[in-house]
Short mmCIF file of C-alpha atoms in Angstrom, two decimals:
data_model
loop_
_atom_site.label_atom_id
_atom_site.label_comp_id
_atom_site.label_asym_id
_atom_site.label_seq_id
_atom_site.Cartn_x
_atom_site.Cartn_y
_atom_site.Cartn_z
CA MET Z 1 -21.77 -18.10 -81.50
CA SER Z 2 -19.41 -19.74 -79.03
CA ASN Z 3 -20.22 -23.01 -77.34
CA MET Z 4 -20.49 -23.52 -73.60
CA ILE Z 5 -20.37 -27.28 -73.89
CA GLN Z 6 -19.67 -29.47 -76.87
CA THR Z 7 -19.76 -33.24 -77.05
CA GLU Z 8 -18.36 -35.31 -79.91
CA SER Z 9 -19.67 -38.86 -80.42
CA LEU Z 10 -19.70 -39.23 -76.64
CA ARG Z 11 -20.01 -42.75 -75.27
CA PHE Z 12 -20.18 -43.92 -71.70
CA ALA Z 13 -20.69 -47.29 -69.99
CA TYR Z 14 -21.13 -48.02 -66.31
CA PRO Z 15 -18.85 -50.77 -65.05
CA ALA Z 16 -20.52 -54.16 -65.53
CA ASP Z 17 -20.30 -57.29 -63.39
CA GLU Z 18 -17.52 -59.66 -64.28
CA GLY Z 19 -18.15 -61.72 -67.38
CA GLN Z 20 -20.96 -59.47 -68.57
CA LYS Z 21 -20.87 -57.01 -71.42
CA PRO Z 22 -20.92 -53.37 -70.36
CA VAL Z 23 -24.17 -51.62 -71.11
CA TYR Z 24 -23.69 -48.29 -72.78
CA ALA Z 25 -25.68 -45.50 -71.16
CA LEU Z 26 -24.54 -43.09 -73.86
CA ARG Z 27 -23.97 -44.34 -77.39
CA GLY Z 28 -22.69 -41.48 -79.46
CA VAL Z 29 -24.01 -38.07 -78.42
CA ASP Z 30 -23.15 -35.02 -80.49
CA LEU Z 31 -24.40 -31.89 -78.84
CA GLU Z 32 -23.46 -28.24 -78.89
CA ILE Z 33 -24.82 -26.01 -76.17
CA GLU Z 34 -24.66 -22.32 -76.82
CA LYS Z 35 -23.51 -19.83 -74.22
CA GLY Z 36 -26.35 -18.08 -72.41
CA SER Z 37 -29.02 -20.48 -73.58
CA PHE Z 38 -31.64 -22.30 -71.50
CA VAL Z 39 -31.64 -25.94 -72.54
CA VAL Z 40 -33.95 -28.61 -71.20
CA ILE Z 41 -32.94 -32.25 -71.55
CA LEU Z 42 -35.87 -34.64 -71.39
CA GLY Z 43 -36.10 -38.39 -71.36
CA HIS Z 44 -37.66 -41.25 -69.46
CA ASN Z 45 -35.76 -43.22 -66.80
CA GLY Z 46 -32.69 -44.92 -68.23
CA SER Z 47 -32.55 -42.73 -71.32
CA GLY Z 48 -29.08 -41.52 -70.35
CA LYS Z 49 -30.00 -37.95 -69.52
CA SER Z 50 -28.48 -37.92 -66.02
CA THR Z 51 -25.37 -39.70 -67.23
CA LEU Z 52 -25.02 -37.09 -69.95
CA ALA Z 53 -25.31 -34.30 -67.37
CA LYS Z 54 -22.58 -35.82 -65.20
CA THR Z 55 -20.13 -35.79 -68.12
CA PHE Z 56 -20.54 -32.01 -68.45
CA ASN Z 57 -18.30 -31.25 -65.45
CA ALA Z 58 -16.10 -34.33 -65.43
CA VAL Z 59 -17.91 -36.23 -62.66
CA LEU Z 60 -18.05 -38.98 -65.27
CA LEU Z 61 -15.40 -39.18 -67.96
CA PRO Z 62 -16.18 -40.27 -71.53
CA ALA Z 63 -15.38 -43.86 -72.46
CA GLY Z 64 -15.27 -42.77 -76.07
CA GLY Z 65 -15.51 -39.42 -77.79
CA LYS Z 66 -14.93 -36.07 -76.12
CA VAL Z 67 -16.59 -33.42 -73.99
CA TYR Z 68 -15.34 -29.85 -74.23
CA VAL Z 69 -16.24 -27.16 -71.71
CA GLU Z 70 -15.45 -23.77 -73.23
CA GLY Z 71 -12.91 -25.62 -75.33
CA MET Z 72 -11.35 -27.45 -72.34
CA ASP Z 73 -11.17 -31.23 -72.68
CA THR Z 74 -12.71 -32.94 -69.62
CA LEU Z 75 -10.22 -35.80 -69.95
CA ASP Z 76 -7.39 -33.41 -69.05
CA GLN Z 77 -6.78 -33.90 -65.29
CA ASP Z 78 -5.02 -30.55 -64.95
CA LEU Z 79 -8.14 -28.69 -66.07
CA LEU Z 80 -10.44 -30.46 -63.59
CA LEU Z 81 -10.83 -27.58 -61.12
CA ALA Z 82 -11.17 -24.99 -63.90
CA ILE Z 83 -13.91 -27.06 -65.55
CA ARG Z 84 -15.82 -27.63 -62.31
CA GLN Z 85 -15.62 -23.93 -61.52
CA ARG Z 86 -17.14 -23.09 -64.93
CA VAL Z 87 -19.92 -25.70 -64.80
CA GLY Z 88 -21.80 -25.93 -61.50
CA MET Z 89 -24.01 -28.90 -60.76
CA VAL Z 90 -27.14 -29.13 -58.61
CA PHE Z 91 -28.46 -32.58 -57.70
CA GLN Z 92 -31.79 -34.14 -56.86
CA ASN Z 93 -31.65 -34.44 -53.08
CA PRO Z 94 -30.97 -31.09 -51.40
CA ASP Z 95 -30.07 -32.77 -48.07
CA ASN Z 96 -27.19 -34.65 -49.63
CA GLN Z 97 -25.44 -31.65 -51.12
CA ILE Z 98 -25.52 -29.22 -48.22
CA VAL Z 99 -22.21 -29.45 -46.39
CA ALA Z 100 -22.42 -27.03 -43.47
CA ASN Z 101 -25.03 -26.46 -40.77
CA VAL Z 102 -25.30 -22.71 -41.32
CA VAL Z 103 -26.62 -21.34 -44.63
CA GLU Z 104 -23.82 -18.81 -45.20
CA GLU Z 105 -21.12 -21.37 -44.37
CA ASP Z 106 -22.58 -23.74 -46.94
CA VAL Z 107 -22.73 -21.13 -49.67
CA ALA Z 108 -19.14 -20.17 -48.82
CA PHE Z 109 -17.94 -23.77 -49.24
CA ALA Z 110 -17.08 -23.56 -52.95
CA PRO Z 111 -15.29 -20.19 -52.86
CA GLU Z 112 -13.37 -21.41 -49.78
CA ASN Z 113 -12.23 -24.42 -51.77
CA LEU Z 114 -11.14 -22.16 -54.61
CA GLY Z 115 -9.01 -20.08 -52.25
CA VAL Z 116 -10.96 -16.87 -52.75
CA PRO Z 117 -9.91 -14.09 -50.29
CA THR Z 118 -12.16 -13.61 -47.25
CA GLU Z 119 -13.73 -10.25 -48.20
CA GLU Z 120 -14.48 -11.55 -51.68
CA ILE Z 121 -16.14 -14.67 -50.19
CA ARG Z 122 -18.40 -12.44 -48.10
CA ARG Z 123 -19.39 -10.47 -51.21
CA ARG Z 124 -20.07 -13.61 -53.22
CA VAL Z 125 -22.10 -15.28 -50.45
CA ASP Z 126 -24.32 -12.22 -50.03
CA GLY Z 127 -24.65 -11.84 -53.80
CA ALA Z 128 -25.50 -15.50 -54.36
CA LEU Z 129 -28.09 -15.58 -51.57
CA LYS Z 130 -29.69 -12.43 -52.96
CA ALA Z 131 -29.75 -13.92 -56.46
CA VAL Z 132 -31.81 -16.90 -55.24
CA GLY Z 133 -33.96 -14.74 -52.95
CA MET Z 134 -32.72 -16.33 -49.73
CA ASP Z 135 -30.85 -13.37 -48.25
CA GLU Z 136 -33.01 -13.34 -45.12
CA PHE Z 137 -31.77 -16.79 -44.17
CA VAL Z 138 -28.02 -16.09 -43.93
CA THR Z 139 -27.56 -17.57 -40.45
CA HIS Z 140 -30.33 -20.19 -40.53
CA ALA Z 141 -29.83 -23.91 -40.13
CA PRO Z 142 -30.48 -25.59 -43.51
CA HIS Z 143 -32.28 -28.62 -42.07
CA LEU Z 144 -35.09 -26.37 -40.81
CA LEU Z 145 -35.86 -24.97 -44.30
CA SER Z 146 -38.38 -26.31 -46.83
CA GLY Z 147 -37.31 -28.46 -49.78
CA GLY Z 148 -37.57 -25.60 -52.26
CA GLN Z 149 -35.60 -23.31 -49.96
CA LYS Z 150 -32.89 -25.94 -49.46
CA GLN Z 151 -32.60 -26.42 -53.19
CA ARG Z 152 -32.24 -22.65 -53.67
CA ILE Z 153 -29.44 -22.71 -51.07
CA ALA Z 154 -27.79 -25.46 -53.11
CA ILE Z 155 -28.12 -23.27 -56.22
CA ALA Z 156 -26.62 -20.34 -54.32
CA GLY Z 157 -23.74 -22.59 -53.27
CA VAL Z 158 -23.03 -23.21 -56.95
CA ILE Z 159 -23.57 -19.59 -58.05
CA ALA Z 160 -20.94 -18.52 -55.48
CA MET Z 161 -18.31 -20.17 -57.70
CA GLU Z 162 -19.37 -17.66 -60.38
CA PRO Z 163 -19.84 -20.38 -62.99
CA ALA Z 164 -20.75 -19.74 -66.62
CA CYS Z 165 -23.14 -22.67 -66.65
CA VAL Z 166 -25.39 -24.42 -64.14
CA VAL Z 167 -26.56 -27.99 -64.69
CA LEU Z 168 -29.61 -29.06 -62.69
CA ASP Z 169 -29.79 -32.84 -62.57
CA GLU Z 170 -33.45 -33.55 -61.77
CA ALA Z 171 -33.16 -30.83 -59.15
CA THR Z 172 -36.93 -30.37 -59.00
CA ALA Z 173 -37.86 -34.06 -58.81
CA MET Z 174 -38.12 -34.26 -55.01
CA LEU Z 175 -39.92 -30.95 -54.53
CA ASP Z 176 -43.59 -30.15 -54.04
CA PRO Z 177 -45.29 -27.93 -56.67
CA ILE Z 178 -44.55 -24.73 -54.72
CA GLY Z 179 -40.89 -25.62 -54.26
CA ARG Z 180 -40.62 -26.53 -57.92
CA ARG Z 181 -42.07 -23.18 -58.98
CA GLU Z 182 -39.61 -21.33 -56.67
CA VAL Z 183 -36.63 -23.15 -58.13
CA LEU Z 184 -37.75 -22.73 -61.75
CA ALA Z 185 -38.38 -19.00 -61.27
CA THR Z 186 -34.93 -18.68 -59.70
CA ILE Z 187 -33.06 -20.38 -62.54
CA HIS Z 188 -34.99 -18.50 -65.23
CA ARG Z 189 -34.02 -15.27 -63.52
CA LEU Z 190 -30.37 -16.31 -63.31
CA ASN Z 191 -30.44 -17.16 -67.00
CA GLN Z 192 -31.98 -13.83 -68.01
CA GLU Z 193 -30.27 -11.43 -65.60
CA LYS Z 194 -26.81 -12.95 -65.26
CA GLY Z 195 -26.63 -14.67 -68.65
CA ILE Z 196 -25.76 -17.99 -67.01
CA THR Z 197 -26.22 -20.97 -69.31
CA VAL Z 198 -28.79 -23.31 -67.76
CA ILE Z 199 -29.08 -27.01 -68.55
CA LEU Z 200 -32.14 -28.47 -66.86
CA ILE Z 201 -32.48 -32.25 -66.75
CA THR Z 202 -36.05 -33.24 -65.98
CA HIS Z 203 -38.93 -35.52 -66.80
CA HIS Z 204 -41.57 -32.86 -66.22
CA MET Z 205 -42.70 -31.71 -69.65
CA ASN Z 206 -44.16 -28.48 -68.31
CA GLU Z 207 -40.75 -27.27 -67.16
CA ALA Z 208 -39.63 -27.26 -70.79
CA GLU Z 209 -42.16 -24.84 -72.21
CA ASN Z 210 -40.15 -21.67 -71.52
CA ALA Z 211 -36.83 -23.08 -72.66
CA ASP Z 212 -34.82 -21.91 -75.68
CA ARG Z 213 -34.20 -25.46 -76.73
CA VAL Z 214 -35.41 -28.94 -75.85
CA VAL Z 215 -33.31 -32.06 -76.29
CA VAL Z 216 -35.03 -35.42 -75.95
CA MET Z 217 -32.81 -38.37 -75.08
CA ASN Z 218 -33.69 -41.97 -75.78
CA ASP Z 219 -31.58 -45.06 -75.30
CA GLY Z 220 -28.33 -43.14 -74.99
CA ARG Z 221 -28.85 -41.00 -78.06
CA VAL Z 222 -30.35 -37.63 -78.91
CA ASP Z 223 -33.76 -38.36 -80.39
CA LEU Z 224 -35.35 -34.94 -80.86
CA ASP Z 225 -33.70 -31.55 -80.71
CA GLY Z 226 -35.20 -28.13 -81.34
CA THR Z 227 -37.34 -25.35 -79.92
CA PRO Z 228 -40.12 -26.42 -77.53
CA GLU Z 229 -42.67 -25.78 -80.31
CA GLU Z 230 -40.79 -27.96 -82.77
CA VAL Z 231 -40.26 -30.79 -80.30
CA PHE Z 232 -43.68 -30.90 -78.69
CA SER Z 233 -45.54 -30.84 -82.00
CA GLN Z 234 -44.08 -34.31 -82.64
CA VAL Z 235 -46.79 -35.80 -80.47
CA ALA Z 236 -46.71 -39.28 -81.96
CA ARG Z 237 -42.92 -39.56 -81.63
CA LEU Z 238 -42.96 -38.39 -77.99
CA ARG Z 239 -45.65 -40.89 -77.08
CA HIS Z 240 -43.69 -43.61 -78.82
CA LEU Z 241 -40.71 -42.73 -76.59
CA GLY Z 242 -42.87 -43.17 -73.50
CA LEU Z 243 -43.10 -39.48 -72.72
CA THR Z 244 -46.24 -37.49 -72.05
CA VAL Z 245 -46.77 -34.21 -73.84
CA PRO Z 246 -47.72 -30.95 -72.08
CA ASP Z 247 -51.45 -30.66 -71.31
CA THR Z 248 -51.88 -27.84 -73.84
CA VAL Z 249 -50.40 -29.86 -76.69
CA ASP Z 250 -52.43 -32.88 -75.66
CA LEU Z 251 -55.64 -30.83 -75.90
CA LEU Z 252 -54.72 -29.34 -79.28
CA ASP Z 253 -53.76 -32.77 -80.60
CA ARG Z 254 -57.11 -34.24 -79.63
CA LEU Z 255 -58.97 -31.30 -81.19
CA ARG Z 256 -57.03 -31.79 -84.41
CA GLN Z 257 -57.96 -35.45 -84.50
CA LYS Z 258 -61.59 -34.31 -84.35
CA GLY Z 259 -60.95 -32.19 -87.41
CA TRP Z 260 -60.42 -28.80 -85.78
CA ASP Z 261 -58.09 -26.35 -87.42
CA VAL Z 262 -55.74 -25.52 -84.53
CA PRO Z 263 -51.92 -25.29 -84.49
CA LEU Z 264 -49.99 -27.87 -82.47
CA ASP Z 265 -47.32 -25.51 -81.20
CA ALA Z 266 -49.34 -23.22 -78.91
CA LEU Z 267 -47.50 -24.40 -75.82
CA ARG Z 268 -48.31 -21.79 -73.20
CA ALA Z 269 -51.76 -21.84 -71.65
CA GLU Z 270 -52.61 -18.35 -72.96
CA ASP Z 271 -51.52 -19.16 -76.52
CA CYS Z 272 -53.47 -22.38 -76.39
CA ALA Z 273 -56.60 -20.61 -75.17
CA ALA Z 274 -56.25 -18.01 -77.95
CA ALA Z 275 -55.83 -20.72 -80.57
CA VAL Z 276 -58.92 -22.57 -79.39
CA ALA Z 277 -60.93 -19.34 -79.23
CA GLY Z 278 -59.83 -18.48 -82.78
CA ALA Z 279 -60.90 -21.87 -84.06
CA LEU Z 280 -64.26 -21.55 -82.31
CA GLU Z 281 -64.91 -18.21 -83.99
CA LYS Z 282 -64.17 -19.68 -87.41
CA LYS Z 283 -66.71 -22.48 -86.88
CA MET B 1 -38.12 -39.33 -28.27
CA LEU B 2 -35.18 -38.94 -30.62
CA LYS B 3 -35.54 -35.19 -30.48
CA ASP B 4 -34.12 -35.18 -26.92
CA ILE B 5 -30.58 -36.00 -27.97
CA THR B 6 -28.47 -33.07 -26.81
CA LEU B 7 -25.18 -33.95 -28.42
CA GLY B 8 -23.13 -30.79 -28.74
CA GLN B 9 -26.17 -28.64 -28.13
CA TYR B 10 -25.67 -24.94 -28.67
CA PHE B 11 -27.63 -22.08 -27.13
CA PRO B 12 -27.21 -19.02 -29.36
CA GLY B 13 -26.50 -15.82 -27.50
CA ASN B 14 -24.58 -12.58 -27.60
CA THR B 15 -22.70 -12.59 -24.29
CA ALA B 16 -18.97 -12.19 -23.70
CA ALA B 17 -18.74 -15.99 -23.38
CA HIS B 18 -20.29 -16.41 -26.81
CA LYS B 19 -18.05 -13.79 -28.37
CA LEU B 20 -14.78 -15.31 -27.18
CA ASP B 21 -12.67 -16.92 -29.86
CA PRO B 22 -13.36 -20.69 -29.91
CA ARG B 23 -9.63 -21.34 -29.57
CA THR B 24 -9.58 -19.30 -26.35
CA LYS B 25 -12.50 -21.27 -24.99
CA ILE B 26 -10.94 -24.63 -25.81
CA LEU B 27 -7.69 -23.54 -24.16
CA LEU B 28 -9.60 -22.27 -21.13
CA VAL B 29 -11.33 -25.62 -20.78
CA VAL B 30 -7.95 -27.34 -20.91
CA LEU B 31 -6.65 -25.00 -18.18
CA TYR B 32 -9.83 -25.59 -16.18
CA ILE B 33 -9.48 -29.38 -16.37
CA THR B 34 -5.80 -29.19 -15.39
CA ALA B 35 -6.71 -27.04 -12.40
CA LEU B 36 -9.47 -29.48 -11.40
CA PHE B 37 -7.06 -32.39 -11.35
CA THR B 38 -4.48 -30.38 -9.44
CA ALA B 39 -6.92 -29.27 -6.75
CA LYS B 40 -6.51 -31.24 -3.51
CA SER B 41 -8.33 -29.16 -0.91
CA PHE B 42 -11.82 -27.87 -0.23
CA LEU B 43 -10.48 -24.34 -0.62
CA ALA B 44 -9.21 -25.13 -4.13
CA TYR B 45 -12.48 -26.81 -5.10
CA GLY B 46 -14.32 -23.82 -3.70
CA LEU B 47 -12.28 -21.57 -5.98
CA MET B 48 -13.04 -23.78 -9.01
CA ALA B 49 -16.76 -23.77 -8.21
CA LEU B 50 -16.62 -19.99 -7.93
CA VAL B 51 -14.87 -19.74 -11.32
CA LEU B 52 -17.54 -21.95 -12.90
CA ALA B 53 -20.33 -19.92 -11.27
CA VAL B 54 -18.88 -16.69 -12.68
CA CYS B 55 -18.59 -18.23 -16.16
CA VAL B 56 -22.17 -19.51 -16.00
CA ARG B 57 -23.30 -16.05 -14.92
CA VAL B 58 -21.45 -14.35 -17.78
CA SER B 59 -22.71 -16.79 -20.40
CA LYS B 60 -26.34 -16.46 -19.23
CA VAL B 61 -26.81 -20.20 -19.74
CA GLY B 62 -29.55 -21.37 -17.39
CA LEU B 63 -28.33 -23.41 -14.40
CA ARG B 64 -31.11 -25.86 -15.18
CA ALA B 65 -29.61 -26.63 -18.61
CA LEU B 66 -26.24 -27.33 -16.98
CA VAL B 67 -27.72 -29.61 -14.33
CA LYS B 68 -29.64 -31.43 -17.06
CA GLY B 69 -26.30 -32.18 -18.67
CA LEU B 70 -25.33 -34.10 -15.51
CA LYS B 71 -28.25 -36.48 -15.78
CA PRO B 72 -26.74 -39.01 -18.23
CA VAL B 73 -23.61 -39.36 -16.07
CA LEU B 74 -25.49 -39.54 -12.77
CA PHE B 75 -24.76 -43.25 -12.55
CA ILE B 76 -21.00 -42.73 -12.94
CA ILE B 77 -21.02 -39.99 -10.31
CA VAL B 78 -22.88 -42.14 -7.78
CA PHE B 79 -20.76 -45.19 -8.61
CA THR B 80 -17.40 -43.44 -8.09
CA GLY B 81 -18.77 -41.73 -4.99
CA VAL B 82 -19.84 -45.02 -3.40
CA LEU B 83 -16.66 -46.82 -4.43
CA ASN B 84 -14.46 -44.12 -2.92
CA LEU B 85 -16.62 -43.91 0.18
CA PHE B 86 -16.48 -47.59 1.13
CA PHE B 87 -13.17 -48.83 -0.23
CA THR B 88 -10.62 -46.15 0.62
CA PRO B 89 -8.12 -47.61 3.09
CA GLY B 90 -6.87 -45.36 5.86
CA GLU B 91 -6.82 -44.43 9.54
CA GLY B 92 -9.76 -43.32 11.63
CA ILE B 93 -12.42 -45.85 10.72
CA LEU B 94 -15.80 -44.28 11.38
CA TRP B 95 -17.98 -47.23 10.46
CA ALA B 96 -17.32 -50.80 9.35
CA TRP B 97 -19.37 -53.78 8.24
CA GLY B 98 -17.56 -56.76 6.83
CA PRO B 99 -15.26 -55.60 4.02
CA LEU B 100 -17.03 -52.25 3.89
CA HIS B 101 -15.69 -49.40 5.96
CA ILE B 102 -15.91 -45.67 5.96
CA THR B 103 -12.78 -43.75 6.83
CA SER B 104 -12.37 -40.02 7.17
CA SER B 105 -10.01 -40.00 4.19
CA GLY B 106 -12.60 -42.07 2.28
CA LEU B 107 -15.22 -39.46 3.03
CA ARG B 108 -12.86 -36.78 1.80
CA ASN B 109 -11.95 -38.70 -1.37
CA ALA B 110 -15.59 -39.42 -2.20
CA ALA B 111 -16.53 -35.77 -1.82
CA PHE B 112 -13.58 -34.69 -3.99
CA MET B 113 -14.29 -37.21 -6.73
CA VAL B 114 -17.96 -36.29 -6.95
CA LEU B 115 -17.15 -32.58 -6.96
CA ARG B 116 -14.45 -33.09 -9.57
CA ILE B 117 -16.65 -35.01 -12.00
CA MET B 118 -19.56 -32.61 -11.60
CA LEU B 119 -17.39 -29.53 -12.14
CA LEU B 120 -15.64 -31.21 -15.06
CA ILE B 121 -18.84 -32.03 -16.89
CA MET B 122 -20.52 -28.70 -16.22
CA GLY B 123 -17.40 -26.85 -17.40
CA THR B 124 -17.13 -28.74 -20.68
CA PHE B 125 -20.86 -28.46 -21.27
CA LEU B 126 -20.52 -24.71 -20.90
CA LEU B 127 -18.11 -24.81 -23.85
CA THR B 128 -20.53 -26.60 -26.18
CA TYR B 129 -23.47 -24.54 -24.93
CA THR B 130 -21.79 -21.25 -25.86
CA THR B 131 -19.90 -22.30 -29.01
CA SER B 132 -21.56 -23.30 -32.28
CA PRO B 133 -20.34 -26.65 -33.63
CA ILE B 134 -18.88 -24.96 -36.67
CA SER B 135 -16.73 -22.51 -34.75
CA LEU B 136 -15.77 -25.30 -32.37
CA THR B 137 -14.40 -27.45 -35.20
CA ASP B 138 -12.89 -24.34 -36.76
CA GLY B 139 -11.09 -23.51 -33.53
CA LEU B 140 -9.93 -27.09 -33.14
CA GLU B 141 -8.53 -27.12 -36.66
CA ARG B 142 -6.58 -23.93 -36.06
CA LEU B 143 -5.31 -25.07 -32.66
CA LEU B 144 -4.09 -28.39 -34.02
CA ASN B 145 -2.66 -26.81 -37.18
CA GLY B 146 0.88 -27.38 -35.95
CA LEU B 147 0.33 -31.15 -35.97
CA LYS B 148 0.09 -31.06 -39.77
CA ARG B 149 3.86 -30.99 -39.78
CA PHE B 150 3.80 -34.48 -38.29
CA HIS B 151 1.39 -35.66 -41.03
CA VAL B 152 -1.65 -35.64 -38.78
CA PRO B 153 -4.65 -35.14 -41.13
CA VAL B 154 -6.04 -32.24 -39.10
CA HIS B 155 -8.18 -30.73 -41.86
CA GLU B 156 -9.70 -34.10 -42.78
CA LEU B 157 -10.51 -34.92 -39.16
CA THR B 158 -12.24 -31.61 -38.51
CA MET B 159 -14.08 -31.90 -41.83
CA ILE B 160 -15.37 -35.32 -40.78
CA MET B 161 -16.43 -33.86 -37.45
CA SER B 162 -18.35 -30.95 -38.94
CA ILE B 163 -20.08 -33.16 -41.53
CA ALA B 164 -21.04 -35.62 -38.79
CA LEU B 165 -22.57 -32.75 -36.80
CA ARG B 166 -24.32 -31.47 -39.92
CA PHE B 167 -25.94 -34.85 -40.60
CA ILE B 168 -27.16 -35.61 -37.07
CA PRO B 169 -30.56 -33.92 -37.59
CA THR B 170 -30.90 -35.45 -41.08
CA LEU B 171 -30.22 -38.96 -39.82
CA ILE B 172 -32.51 -38.54 -36.79
CA GLU B 173 -35.29 -37.49 -39.15
CA GLU B 174 -34.56 -40.52 -41.30
CA THR B 175 -34.62 -42.86 -38.29
CA ASP B 176 -38.00 -41.47 -37.28
CA LYS B 177 -39.29 -42.10 -40.80
CA ILE B 178 -38.01 -45.69 -40.90
CA MET B 179 -39.47 -46.38 -37.45
CA SER B 180 -42.85 -45.07 -38.53
CA ALA B 181 -42.71 -47.17 -41.66
CA GLN B 182 -41.86 -50.29 -39.62
CA LYS B 183 -44.56 -49.54 -37.05
CA ALA B 184 -47.10 -49.15 -39.84
CA ARG B 185 -46.25 -52.71 -40.83
CA GLY B 186 -46.68 -54.02 -37.32
CA ALA B 187 -43.18 -53.75 -35.84
CA ASP B 188 -43.07 -53.49 -32.05
CA PHE B 189 -40.29 -51.45 -30.43
CA GLU B 190 -41.73 -50.96 -26.95
CA SER B 191 -42.52 -54.35 -25.43
CA GLY B 192 -40.24 -57.25 -24.54
CA ASN B 193 -37.05 -57.45 -22.54
CA LEU B 194 -33.79 -55.72 -23.35
CA MET B 195 -32.69 -58.46 -25.78
CA GLU B 196 -35.94 -58.34 -27.70
CA LYS B 197 -35.84 -54.58 -27.86
CA ALA B 198 -32.30 -54.65 -29.19
CA LYS B 199 -33.31 -57.22 -31.79
CA ALA B 200 -36.20 -55.01 -32.90
CA LEU B 201 -33.66 -52.28 -33.70
CA VAL B 202 -31.89 -54.34 -36.37
CA PRO B 203 -34.52 -53.70 -39.07
CA ILE B 204 -34.08 -49.99 -38.38
CA LEU B 205 -30.31 -49.96 -38.44
CA VAL B 206 -29.93 -51.86 -41.72
CA PRO B 207 -31.88 -49.40 -43.93
CA LEU B 208 -30.39 -46.50 -41.97
CA PHE B 209 -26.85 -47.68 -42.75
CA ILE B 210 -27.61 -48.29 -46.39
CA SER B 211 -29.10 -44.85 -46.78
CA ALA B 212 -26.20 -43.26 -44.89
CA PHE B 213 -23.74 -44.79 -47.33
CA ARG B 214 -25.82 -43.59 -50.28
CA ARG B 215 -25.93 -40.12 -48.76
CA ALA B 216 -22.17 -40.13 -48.22
CA ASP B 217 -21.61 -41.05 -51.84
CA GLU B 218 -23.87 -38.28 -53.11
CA LEU B 219 -22.37 -35.77 -50.73
CA ALA B 220 -18.87 -36.63 -51.89
CA THR B 221 -19.89 -36.06 -55.52
CA ALA B 222 -21.58 -32.77 -54.63
CA MET B 223 -18.48 -31.64 -52.72
CA GLU B 224 -16.22 -32.48 -55.63
CA CYS B 225 -18.54 -30.59 -57.97
CA ARG B 226 -17.96 -27.58 -55.73
CA CYS B 227 -14.22 -27.89 -56.25
CA TYR B 228 -13.37 -29.54 -52.93
CA HIS B 229 -9.83 -30.89 -53.12
CA GLY B 230 -8.69 -31.23 -49.52
CA GLY B 231 -7.46 -28.57 -47.12
CA GLU B 232 -4.71 -27.21 -49.32
CA GLY B 233 -5.15 -23.63 -50.43
CA ARG B 234 -8.48 -23.26 -48.68
CA THR B 235 -9.60 -19.89 -47.42
CA LYS B 236 -12.28 -19.13 -44.85
CA LEU B 237 -15.44 -17.05 -44.71
CA HIS B 238 -14.88 -16.38 -41.03
CA VAL B 239 -11.27 -15.82 -40.07
CA LEU B 240 -10.58 -16.36 -36.37
CA LYS B 241 -8.90 -13.44 -34.66
CA TYR B 242 -7.73 -13.04 -31.08
CA GLY B 243 -8.96 -9.84 -29.47
CA ARG B 244 -8.22 -8.09 -26.20
CA ARG B 245 -11.09 -10.04 -24.62
CA ASP B 246 -9.33 -13.31 -25.46
CA TYR B 247 -6.02 -12.26 -23.92
CA THR B 248 -7.79 -11.12 -20.74
CA ALA B 249 -9.69 -14.39 -20.46
CA LEU B 250 -6.57 -16.47 -21.02
CA ALA B 251 -4.62 -14.42 -18.45
CA LEU B 252 -7.39 -14.98 -15.88
CA GLY B 253 -7.40 -18.69 -16.69
CA VAL B 254 -3.64 -18.97 -16.16
CA LEU B 255 -3.98 -17.01 -12.91
CA VAL B 256 -6.60 -19.43 -11.55
CA LEU B 257 -4.45 -22.44 -12.47
CA ALA B 258 -1.44 -20.78 -10.78
CA GLY B 259 -3.59 -20.17 -7.70
CA VAL B 260 -4.65 -23.81 -7.51
CA ILE B 261 -1.06 -25.00 -7.96
CA ALA B 262 0.07 -22.64 -5.20
CA MET B 263 -2.63 -23.94 -2.87
CA ARG B 264 -1.46 -27.49 -3.48
CA ALA B 265 2.19 -26.54 -2.98
CA PHE B 266 1.39 -24.92 0.37
CA GLY B 267 -0.83 -27.81 1.38
CA ARG B 268 -4.00 -25.82 1.73
#
C-alpha cells in the first residue's frame, strides 16, 4: 500500500527567546499515513498535534528528520506548490481563511492561483460546492453564513485544488454541535466517495469513533496508534495522558470495574447498547 | 450604530448599468469627472445633470439612496458654497458688510461649486452602488495592468483592496463584540466631551488591532496553503469582456465630454 504522507524521526522547535533553549514541539515522530484512509490525530493542548499537521504541507519545515508527501520531500523548495496542491489544509477559524466576499470567488481562489483555465475553474467550483452540499449558496456573501456553512465553504475551497489529502486542523473546534455534525458528515463523505485521505486533528474523542485509525500524540511523540477500538480500550493510559474517553467506553469501563463481563471496544452507541443488553441477559 | 457604515455599498440588480463591464464604468466616471471640471456654464451643468438623471433612471437606484450619500459631505458643500459666495472678488457688488461682499460672479461661482460637488459625489456613488466590490477591484486591476511594466505592484494593491473590503463586516462584528464586552464591565462610551469619548475608544482599538494582526497572520497562512504565490500565472473565474453595450456607453460618454468642451470653447 502506498503512503500519502510519511514522516521519519521528525523534529520541530518553535523559535525561542534569546538565551533560552528551544522547546521541541515534535521530538521524533515516525508516522506513515496510507492513501485513502481516515486518520484522527488526538492529543491535549501542547501535545504537538497541530504542529505535526502543519508539517504535512510545508507550512512548517522539519528541524530534523523528514516529511514526504507522496514521496516528495517538503524541504525541497521547488516542490512547494506541488505539495500544497496535493495536501489541502483547513484551519480552526473559518473567518480567517475565507479570502473573497462571494462564495464562488472564494472557492475559485486556489484554482486561480494554480493557473487553471477559466472553464475548468467553473467546473471545479460547482463540483466542490456540490461535494460539500453548499451549491445553493454560490453567490452568497460568506459573512452571512453560519459557522458550519463557512467551514464547509473553506473545505470546498480546498477541494477545488483537487488534492489527494485534506488535513483539518481543529476545524470543528469553533463550531456548535450542529455545525460540527455538518462538517464531519461532509468529510466522511469525501473520504468514502472521492477516496480523499482525511487527517482530522481534534480533541473531541467522539469524532474519532468512525475513523480507520487513531493516533494519540503526547509531548511531541506518538503515544498510541491503532484502530479506534484498540486505542480507546486503553482507558487507563488515555486518562493518564489527560484525555477523556468516549462516553460509551467510559460506561463499559465502569461496568467492568463492577465485575460485569462486557467488552471495552464497543465504541458506537448501538454496539455498546447491544453489549450491555447481552451482559444483562447472561446475569 | 456600526451597521450604518455605507463604505462601497452595493445594491445588487440586473439593469444595463449593472451589466456594464466594470472597466467601462470606471472609464465613464473618469470622463464624467473631466466633463464636470470642464463645464463653465449653466447650460453645460444642465447637460451633466441630465446625463446623471438618465444614468440613475437606467440603474434603478433610488434617488433617496443617492441623496443619502451626500449627507456626510454636506458640511463641505455648505462650506465651499459660503466661501465662494462671500469671498469672490469682482464687479457688480450686490451686498457688502465689512470684508464680506456678494458679487454676481461670486453668486455664479458658489452655484457652480455646489452643483459640481453634488454631481461629482452622486456620479461616483452611482458607480459603487451598481458595481460589486469584487468586480470593481477586478476592473481596476485590468485597467492598471499596463503600469506593471513600470514595476507598480498592481496585483498586490488590488488584492489588498479586495481583502480589506472582505474584512470590513468581520471587523465591524468584532468591534461590536469588544464594545459589548467592555460595556458589560462598566465602560462608558456615550457620556463626556469629545476628548473623553475619544479616550474611551482606546480600550476598543487595542484589542481590535491585536486581533486584526492575528487574523492577517492566519489568513496569510491559509492563502499560502491554497497555493497563493502572487499575481504571476493567475487565472480568473470571471473573465472581463467588453461587449457592444460597453462600446455604446463609452461612445456616449465621449460624446458628452466633447459636447461640454464645445460649449466651453464657444463660451456658452
